[in-house]
Coordinates of C-alpha atoms in Angstrom, one line a residue:
Chain H
M1 CA -2.7 -120.5 151.1
T2 CA -2.2 -117.2 152.7
A3 CA -0.6 -118.6 155.8
L4 CA 2.2 -120.0 153.7
Q5 CA 2.8 -116.8 151.8
K6 CA 3.1 -115.0 155.1
T7 CA 5.6 -117.6 156.2
M8 CA 7.7 -116.7 153.2
A9 CA 7.3 -113.0 153.5
K10 CA 8.2 -113.0 157.2
K11 CA 11.9 -113.0 157.0
E12 CA 12.2 -109.4 158.0
T13 CA 13.4 -107.5 161.1
K14 CA 12.8 -108.4 164.7
Q15 CA 9.1 -108.6 165.6
T16 CA 7.5 -107.1 168.6
F17 CA 6.0 -109.5 171.2
E18 CA 2.5 -108.5 170.0
Q19 CA 3.4 -109.4 166.4
S20 CA 4.9 -112.7 167.4
L21 CA 2.0 -113.7 169.5
R22 CA -0.5 -112.8 166.8
R23 CA 1.4 -114.8 164.2
L24 CA 1.5 -117.7 166.7
E25 CA -2.3 -117.5 167.1
E26 CA -2.7 -117.5 163.3
L27 CA -0.6 -120.7 163.1
V28 CA -2.5 -122.4 165.8
E29 CA -5.8 -121.6 164.0
T30 CA -4.4 -122.8 160.7
L31 CA -3.2 -126.1 162.1
E32 CA -6.4 -126.6 164.1
R33 CA -8.4 -126.3 160.9
G34 CA -6.2 -129.1 159.5
D35 CA -6.6 -128.0 155.9
V36 CA -3.0 -127.6 154.9
P37 CA -0.9 -130.4 153.4
L38 CA 1.1 -132.3 155.9
E39 CA 4.5 -131.1 154.8
D40 CA 3.3 -127.5 155.2
S41 CA 1.7 -128.1 158.5
L42 CA 4.9 -129.4 159.9
R43 CA 6.7 -126.3 158.7
L44 CA 4.1 -124.1 160.3
Y45 CA 4.4 -126.2 163.5
E46 CA 8.1 -125.6 163.6
E47 CA 7.6 -121.9 163.1
G48 CA 5.0 -121.9 165.9
I49 CA 7.4 -123.6 168.3
G50 CA 10.0 -121.1 167.4
L51 CA 7.7 -118.2 168.0
S52 CA 6.5 -119.6 171.3
N53 CA 10.1 -119.9 172.4
E54 CA 10.7 -116.3 171.5
C55 CA 7.6 -115.1 173.4
L56 CA 8.5 -117.2 176.4
A57 CA 12.0 -115.8 176.4
I58 CA 10.5 -112.3 176.5
L59 CA 8.0 -113.1 179.2
K60 CA 10.7 -114.6 181.3
R61 CA 12.6 -111.4 181.5
T62 CA 12.3 -110.2 185.1
E63 CA 13.8 -106.8 185.4
T64 CA 11.5 -104.0 184.4
R65 CA 13.3 -101.3 182.6
I66 CA 12.3 -97.8 183.7
K67 CA 13.4 -94.7 181.8
Q68 CA 12.7 -91.1 182.0
L69 CA 11.6 -89.0 179.0
S70 CA 12.2 -85.3 178.9
K71 CA 13.4 -82.5 176.6
D72 CA 16.5 -80.5 177.3
L73 CA 16.7 -76.8 177.0
S74 CA 17.5 -76.9 173.3
G75 CA 14.4 -79.0 172.7
R76 CA 16.2 -82.3 172.1
I77 CA 14.4 -85.4 173.4
Q78 CA 16.3 -87.2 176.1
L79 CA 15.7 -90.7 177.3
T80 CA 17.6 -91.4 180.5
E81 CA 17.9 -94.6 182.4
T82 CA 16.8 -94.6 186.0
D83 CA 17.7 -97.3 188.4
G84 CA 14.0 -97.8 189.3
D85 CA 13.1 -96.1 192.5
E86 CA 12.9 -98.9 194.9
Chain T
M1 CA 0.3 -29.2 205.1
A2 CA 1.8 -26.4 203.1
Q3 CA 0.6 -22.8 203.2
N4 CA -2.5 -21.7 201.3
G5 CA -3.8 -25.3 201.8
I6 CA -1.8 -26.4 198.8
I7 CA -0.2 -29.8 198.7
T8 CA 1.6 -31.7 196.0
V9 CA 0.2 -34.6 194.1
T10 CA 2.8 -36.8 195.7
E11 CA 1.9 -35.8 199.2
L12 CA -1.8 -36.3 198.6
T13 CA -1.3 -39.6 197.0
R14 CA 0.9 -40.7 200.0
R15 CA -1.8 -39.7 202.4
I16 CA -4.5 -41.6 200.5
K17 CA -2.2 -44.6 200.2
G18 CA -1.7 -44.5 204.0
V19 CA -5.4 -44.5 204.6
L20 CA -6.2 -47.1 202.0
E21 CA -3.5 -49.5 202.8
H22 CA -4.2 -49.5 206.5
G23 CA -7.9 -49.4 206.3
F24 CA -8.4 -52.2 203.8
T25 CA -6.4 -55.3 204.6
E26 CA -7.2 -59.0 204.7
L27 CA -10.3 -58.5 202.6
L28 CA -12.4 -61.2 201.1
V29 CA -14.0 -59.8 197.9
Q30 CA -16.6 -61.5 195.9
G31 CA -16.9 -60.7 192.2
E32 CA -16.7 -61.9 188.7
I33 CA -13.4 -62.0 186.8
S34 CA -13.1 -59.9 183.8
N35 CA -10.2 -58.6 181.6
A36 CA -8.1 -61.6 182.8
K37 CA -4.6 -61.4 181.5
L38 CA -1.7 -63.6 182.3
H39 CA 1.3 -61.5 181.6
S40 CA 4.4 -63.1 180.2
S41 CA 6.1 -62.2 183.4
G42 CA 3.8 -64.7 185.1
H43 CA 1.8 -62.1 187.0
F44 CA -1.9 -62.2 186.6
Y45 CA -3.9 -59.0 186.0
F46 CA -7.6 -58.9 186.1
S47 CA -10.7 -57.0 187.3
L48 CA -13.3 -58.0 189.7
K49 CA -16.7 -56.7 189.0
D50 CA -20.3 -56.9 189.8
E51 CA -23.4 -55.2 188.5
S52 CA -22.3 -51.7 189.4
A53 CA -18.6 -51.5 190.2
Q54 CA -15.2 -52.7 189.2
L55 CA -12.0 -53.3 191.0
N56 CA -8.5 -53.8 189.5
A57 CA -6.6 -56.6 190.8
V58 CA -3.3 -58.3 190.5
M59 CA -1.9 -61.6 191.6
W60 CA 1.9 -62.0 191.6
R61 CA 3.6 -64.9 189.9
S62 CA 4.6 -66.8 193.0
R63 CA 0.9 -67.0 194.0
V64 CA -0.4 -67.7 190.5
Q65 CA 1.7 -70.9 190.6
N66 CA -0.3 -72.2 193.5
L67 CA -3.7 -71.6 192.0
P68 CA -5.6 -74.9 191.7
F69 CA -7.5 -73.7 188.6
R70 CA -7.1 -71.4 185.7
P71 CA -9.1 -68.2 186.3
A72 CA -10.9 -67.0 183.3
D73 CA -13.3 -64.2 182.4
G74 CA -16.8 -64.7 183.7
M75 CA -15.8 -66.9 186.6
K76 CA -17.2 -66.0 190.0
V77 CA -14.6 -66.0 192.7
I78 CA -13.7 -64.9 196.2
A79 CA -10.4 -63.0 196.2
R80 CA -8.4 -62.6 199.4
G81 CA -6.0 -59.7 199.6
N82 CA -5.2 -56.1 200.5
I83 CA -5.8 -52.8 198.8
T84 CA -2.6 -51.2 197.6
L85 CA -2.1 -47.9 195.8
Y86 CA 0.3 -47.6 192.9
E87 CA 1.6 -44.0 193.2
P88 CA 2.9 -43.4 189.6
R89 CA -0.6 -43.9 188.3
G90 CA -2.6 -42.9 191.3
S91 CA -4.6 -46.0 191.0
Y92 CA -5.6 -48.5 193.7
Q93 CA -5.9 -52.2 193.2
L94 CA -6.4 -55.4 195.1
D95 CA -3.2 -57.3 195.8
C96 CA -4.7 -60.7 195.5
L97 CA -3.2 -63.4 197.8
S98 CA -5.5 -66.2 196.8
L99 CA -8.4 -66.9 194.6
Q100 CA -11.1 -69.3 195.2
P101 CA -13.9 -70.3 192.8
L102 CA -17.2 -69.4 194.3
G103 CA -18.0 -72.8 195.6
V104 CA -17.5 -76.0 193.7
G105 CA -20.5 -74.8 191.8
E106 CA -18.4 -72.5 189.7
L107 CA -15.8 -75.2 188.9
Q108 CA -18.7 -77.5 188.1
R109 CA -20.1 -75.0 185.7
A110 CA -16.8 -74.5 184.0
F111 CA -16.5 -78.3 183.7
E112 CA -19.9 -78.7 182.2
Q113 CA -19.3 -75.9 179.7
L114 CA -16.2 -77.4 178.4
R115 CA -17.6 -80.9 178.4
N116 CA -20.6 -79.7 176.4
R117 CA -18.5 -77.8 174.0
L118 CA -16.1 -80.7 173.4
M119 CA -18.9 -83.2 173.2
A120 CA -20.6 -81.1 170.5
E121 CA -17.3 -81.1 168.7
G122 CA -17.4 -84.9 168.7
L123 CA -14.3 -85.3 170.8
F124 CA -15.8 -88.0 173.0
E125 CA -17.2 -90.1 170.1
S126 CA -16.5 -93.8 170.5
S127 CA -15.5 -93.8 166.8
R128 CA -12.6 -91.6 167.7
K129 CA -11.3 -94.1 170.3
K130 CA -8.1 -95.9 169.3
P131 CA -7.9 -99.5 170.1
L132 CA -5.4 -100.3 172.9
P133 CA -2.5 -102.6 172.1
E134 CA -3.2 -106.0 173.5
H135 CA 0.4 -106.6 174.5
P136 CA 2.2 -103.3 174.8
S137 CA 6.0 -103.5 175.2
V138 CA 6.7 -99.9 176.1
I139 CA 4.3 -97.8 178.2
A140 CA 4.7 -94.1 178.9
V141 CA 3.4 -93.0 182.3
I142 CA 2.6 -89.3 182.6
T143 CA 2.1 -88.3 186.2
S144 CA 3.8 -86.7 189.2
P145 CA 7.0 -88.4 190.0
T146 CA 6.4 -88.1 193.7
G147 CA 2.8 -89.1 194.2
A148 CA 1.3 -92.3 195.4
A149 CA -0.2 -92.9 191.9
V150 CA 3.2 -93.4 190.2
K151 CA 4.2 -96.0 192.9
D152 CA 1.0 -97.8 192.5
M153 CA 1.2 -97.9 188.7
L154 CA 4.8 -99.0 188.6
S155 CA 4.3 -101.8 191.1
V156 CA 1.2 -103.2 189.3
L157 CA 2.9 -103.0 185.9
R158 CA 6.0 -104.6 187.2
R159 CA 4.2 -107.4 189.0
R160 CA 2.0 -108.3 186.0
M161 CA 4.5 -107.9 183.2
P162 CA 8.1 -107.8 184.4
S163 CA 9.5 -107.7 180.9
L164 CA 7.9 -104.3 180.3
E165 CA 9.7 -101.1 179.5
I166 CA 8.2 -98.1 181.4
V167 CA 9.0 -94.6 180.3
L168 CA 8.2 -92.0 183.0
V169 CA 7.4 -88.4 182.0
P170 CA 7.3 -86.5 185.2
V171 CA 4.9 -83.6 185.4
R172 CA 3.1 -81.5 188.0
V173 CA -0.5 -82.6 188.2
Q174 CA -2.0 -79.7 190.1
G175 CA -1.6 -76.0 190.4
A176 CA -1.2 -73.4 187.6
G177 CA 0.8 -74.6 184.7
A178 CA 0.1 -78.3 185.5
A179 CA -2.3 -78.6 182.6
D180 CA 0.3 -77.2 180.2
E181 CA 2.9 -79.7 181.5
I182 CA 0.6 -82.6 181.1
A183 CA -0.4 -81.6 177.5
G184 CA 3.3 -81.0 176.7
A185 CA 4.2 -84.5 178.0
L186 CA 1.5 -86.0 175.8
D187 CA 2.9 -84.3 172.8
L188 CA 6.4 -85.2 173.8
V189 CA 5.6 -88.9 173.9
N190 CA 4.1 -88.7 170.5
E191 CA 7.0 -86.8 169.1
W192 CA 9.4 -89.4 170.6
G193 CA 7.3 -92.2 169.1
G194 CA 8.7 -95.1 171.1
A195 CA 5.7 -95.9 173.3
D196 CA 2.8 -98.3 172.5
L197 CA 0.5 -96.8 175.2
I198 CA 0.2 -93.8 177.4
I199 CA -1.2 -93.8 180.9
T200 CA -1.8 -90.4 182.4
G201 CA -3.4 -89.6 185.8
R202 CA -3.0 -88.9 189.4
G203 CA -4.3 -90.0 192.8
G204 CA -7.5 -88.7 194.4
G205 CA -8.1 -85.1 195.6
S206 CA -10.6 -82.3 195.6
M207 CA -12.1 -81.1 192.4
E208 CA -9.6 -78.2 192.5
D209 CA -6.8 -80.7 192.9
L210 CA -7.9 -82.7 189.8
W211 CA -8.6 -79.6 187.9
A212 CA -5.7 -79.7 185.5
F213 CA -7.3 -82.8 183.9
N214 CA -10.4 -80.8 183.2
E215 CA -8.6 -78.2 181.1
E216 CA -8.9 -77.8 177.5
V217 CA -5.2 -78.0 176.7
V218 CA -5.1 -81.5 178.2
A219 CA -8.2 -82.6 176.3
R220 CA -6.8 -81.4 173.0
A221 CA -3.5 -83.1 173.6
V222 CA -5.2 -86.4 174.4
A223 CA -7.4 -86.0 171.3
R224 CA -4.5 -85.5 169.0
S225 CA -2.3 -88.2 170.5
R226 CA -1.6 -91.0 168.0
V227 CA -0.5 -93.2 170.8
P228 CA -3.6 -94.6 172.7
V229 CA -4.2 -93.0 176.1
I230 CA -5.6 -94.4 179.3
S231 CA -6.8 -91.8 181.7
A232 CA -6.8 -92.5 185.4
V233 CA -7.6 -89.5 187.5
G234 CA -8.6 -89.7 191.1
H235 CA -10.9 -92.3 192.5
E236 CA -13.7 -94.2 190.9
V237 CA -16.3 -91.5 191.4
D238 CA -14.2 -88.7 189.8
F239 CA -14.8 -88.0 186.2
T240 CA -12.7 -85.6 184.3
I241 CA -12.7 -84.2 180.8
C242 CA -9.5 -86.1 180.2
D243 CA -11.4 -89.3 181.0
F244 CA -14.0 -88.5 178.3
V245 CA -11.5 -87.8 175.6
A246 CA -9.1 -90.7 176.4
D247 CA -9.3 -94.0 174.6
L248 CA -10.0 -95.7 177.9
R249 CA -11.0 -94.4 181.3
A250 CA -9.6 -96.3 184.3
P251 CA -11.3 -95.8 187.7
T252 CA -7.9 -95.4 189.5
P253 CA -4.2 -95.4 188.6
S254 CA -3.6 -99.0 189.7
A255 CA -6.7 -100.1 187.7
A256 CA -5.1 -98.4 184.7
A257 CA -2.0 -100.5 185.1
E258 CA -4.2 -103.6 185.4
L259 CA -6.0 -102.7 182.2
A260 CA -2.9 -101.9 180.3
V261 CA -1.1 -105.2 180.5
K262 CA -2.0 -108.9 180.9
E263 CA -0.3 -111.1 183.4
A264 CA 2.9 -112.7 182.2
S265 CA 2.0 -116.0 183.9
D266 CA -1.4 -116.1 182.1
L267 CA 0.4 -115.6 178.7
I268 CA 2.9 -118.3 179.6
E269 CA 0.0 -120.7 180.2
L270 CA -1.7 -119.5 177.0
I271 CA 1.4 -120.2 174.9
G272 CA 1.7 -123.6 176.5
N273 CA -1.8 -124.4 175.4
Y274 CA -1.1 -123.2 171.9
C275 CA 1.8 -125.5 171.7
Y276 CA -0.3 -128.4 173.0
T277 CA -3.0 -127.6 170.4
M278 CA -0.5 -127.3 167.5
H279 CA 1.1 -130.6 168.6
S280 CA -2.1 -132.5 168.7
S281 CA -3.4 -131.0 165.5
V282 CA -0.3 -132.1 163.6
M283 CA -0.4 -135.5 165.3
N284 CA -3.9 -135.9 164.2
S285 CA -3.3 -135.0 160.6
I286 CA -0.4 -137.5 160.6
A287 CA -2.7 -140.2 161.8
V288 CA -5.3 -139.3 159.2
R289 CA -2.7 -139.4 156.4
R290 CA -1.2 -142.7 157.7
K291 CA -4.7 -144.2 157.5
T292 CA -5.1 -142.9 153.9
V293 CA -1.8 -144.5 152.9
E294 CA -2.7 -147.8 154.6
H295 CA -6.0 -147.7 152.8
L296 CA -4.3 -147.1 149.5
V297 CA -1.9 -150.0 150.1
R298 CA -4.9 -152.2 150.6
S299 CA -7.1 -151.1 147.8
Y300 CA -4.7 -150.3 144.9
S301 CA -1.8 -152.5 145.5
F302 CA -2.6 -154.5 142.4
H303 CA -2.7 -151.4 140.2
R304 CA 0.2 -149.3 141.3
P305 CA 3.9 -149.9 141.6
I306 CA 4.6 -151.0 145.1
D307 CA 7.6 -148.7 145.4
L308 CA 5.6 -145.6 145.1
L309 CA 3.4 -146.8 148.0
R310 CA 6.3 -147.6 150.1
Q311 CA 7.7 -144.2 149.4
R312 CA 4.6 -142.5 150.6
S313 CA 4.4 -144.5 153.7
Q314 CA 8.0 -143.7 154.4
T315 CA 7.3 -140.0 154.0
V316 CA 4.6 -140.1 156.6
D317 CA 6.8 -142.0 158.9
E318 CA 9.6 -139.5 158.4
L319 CA 7.3 -136.5 159.0
S320 CA 6.0 -138.0 162.2
R321 CA 9.6 -138.7 163.4
R322 CA 10.4 -135.1 162.6
L323 CA 7.4 -133.9 164.6
E324 CA 8.2 -136.0 167.5
H325 CA 11.8 -134.9 167.5
S326 CA 11.1 -131.1 167.4
S327 CA 8.2 -131.3 169.8
R328 CA 10.1 -133.4 172.3
Q329 CA 12.9 -130.9 172.2
W330 CA 10.5 -128.1 172.6
F331 CA 8.5 -129.6 175.4
Q332 CA 11.7 -130.4 177.3
S333 CA 13.1 -126.9 177.1
A334 CA 9.7 -125.4 177.7
A335 CA 9.2 -127.5 180.8
L336 CA 12.4 -126.2 182.2
R337 CA 11.6 -122.7 181.4
L338 CA 8.1 -122.7 182.7
R339 CA 8.9 -124.6 185.9
E340 CA 11.7 -122.1 186.5
Y341 CA 9.3 -119.3 186.1
T342 CA 5.9 -120.3 187.5
G343 CA 5.6 -124.0 187.4
R344 CA 2.6 -123.6 185.3
I345 CA 3.7 -126.2 182.8
Q346 CA 1.9 -128.5 185.1
S347 CA -1.3 -127.4 183.4
L348 CA -0.1 -129.4 180.4
D349 CA 0.2 -132.5 182.4
P350 CA -2.7 -134.7 181.2
A351 CA -3.2 -136.1 184.7
L352 CA -3.8 -132.6 186.1
V353 CA -6.0 -131.7 183.2
L354 CA -8.1 -134.8 183.9
K355 CA -8.3 -133.7 187.6
R356 CA -9.8 -130.5 186.4
G357 CA -12.8 -132.4 185.0
Y358 CA -11.7 -133.3 181.5
A359 CA -11.7 -136.8 180.1
I360 CA -10.0 -138.7 177.3
V361 CA -12.1 -140.6 174.8
R362 CA -10.4 -143.6 173.1
Q363 CA -11.6 -146.0 170.5
E364 CA -9.6 -149.1 169.8
G365 CA -6.7 -147.6 171.8
R366 CA -6.6 -144.4 169.7
V367 CA -7.4 -141.0 171.2
V368 CA -10.5 -139.4 169.6
S369 CA -9.7 -135.8 169.6
A370 CA -12.6 -134.6 167.4
A371 CA -16.1 -135.7 166.8
H372 CA -15.4 -136.4 163.2
N373 CA -12.7 -138.8 164.1
A374 CA -14.9 -141.1 166.0
S375 CA -16.2 -144.4 164.6
V376 CA -20.0 -144.2 164.8
P377 CA -21.6 -146.4 165.9
G378 CA -18.9 -147.9 168.0
E379 CA -17.4 -148.6 171.4
A380 CA -15.4 -146.1 173.4
V381 CA -13.4 -146.0 176.6
I382 CA -13.6 -142.7 178.6
T383 CA -10.6 -142.2 180.9
F384 CA -11.0 -140.0 184.0
H385 CA -8.3 -139.1 186.5
D386 CA -9.5 -141.9 188.8
G387 CA -10.6 -144.6 186.4
A388 CA -12.3 -145.4 183.1
L389 CA -15.8 -146.0 181.8
S390 CA -16.7 -148.0 178.7
A391 CA -19.3 -146.4 176.5
T392 CA -21.3 -146.9 173.3
V393 CA -21.2 -144.2 170.7
H394 CA -24.7 -143.8 169.1
D395 CA -24.5 -140.9 166.8
R396 CA -22.6 -137.8 166.0
T397 CA -23.3 -134.1 165.7
T398 CA -20.6 -132.0 164.1
E399 CA -20.6 -128.4 163.1
D400 CA -20.4 -129.2 159.4
H401 CA -23.1 -131.8 159.0
G402 CA -22.8 -134.5 156.4
K403 CA -19.0 -134.2 156.0
E404 CA -18.3 -137.4 157.9
R405 CA -15.1 -139.3 157.3
D406 CA -14.7 -142.8 158.4

């Protein structure tokens, strides 16, 4: 029951979109196979719905952030916001 | 001239200088570069030679910066310039205004030499290629901040995946020093560590214009990059060393942007489908459990305390209520979101799905979502978007034969 173990272990920091989507895909597969007890499948389902909400919220963001990366004279890395050049 | 026909070194040198500097201007000299030395001042000192003679030459820094390629020993070139005489040393040299590789053939040869060498080293092996992230969140773009390429890339990236974070690393993409800047930018992105993917490239141009991407410093920087690199230099027909070393070659800068990210709207649809699949999977297993419980109630009711059975049946009911609740909520909020964004939620509408050529199979009023759930033999009703057919189910083929449930 690895899917469940992962569910338990997954209480860590914020995930990237890629991680969330991958986990969602894993859940869909597990549920489709239908070989988990009903109680568990419901829990996985709820996790899946949560993840898809997270992913949709990210995809819904519309303003692309554009930054500029450079090094100053003393060799420090600088990340500056630009207002997009349009 | 002084008496006795004696003149000073300085006087003689000045006279020679006058003759040389007036007599040898606007020359085009063909030869092979040797003793090439780029001084720390930025001036480039070299000799031009052929089988039997040699000519010292210098190119001042301001002109070196405009060179489309990096001159190196052994390269055959045409140098344009004037002869000058340097009095303190009594030596004459070619003051080189511009350098041109002797035809594209020479650049081509340099290209092939480096390509063969790096290939022999295994730098182009597919086993070295890093997999690209499927859904990058942060993309570093290394290119000229003023070219058409950067505009193209930004607009494609923005259009496809508006939630993206793009980090520009502005560099010069042609002329002397461009290769070093590109290599430096690749290292910088790696040192920074915040990007999931790098795209480097530029728009089309002559082989000389694209030359920076054929230089070894760039190839090495791409090879050592821990962040996957897409190379997009020039047009579809242009291949550079950078393309060979990169984890992926894109035919053009905009194509690189297309390859880098999926379309947000496609992903929204995909996630919608996932939710639909999860929902029907769970519904399906609830139906199966309910059936099992009903079966138990019928067959064992004489042997087991009725309370236990009621309890089980209640659990199933409760779970299905919970599912309905959470899914209804989800579908409501998702519908709002999706409609707001693209209206693609419509693809979940069964009526529209049916219009796309799908059909729903029912037996005794229940949806048959899998072959193993069908009663065989039996009757079935197949619903299309415009009506229904009744059908007889003869037999079943499933992927795991013999594991039939009733």
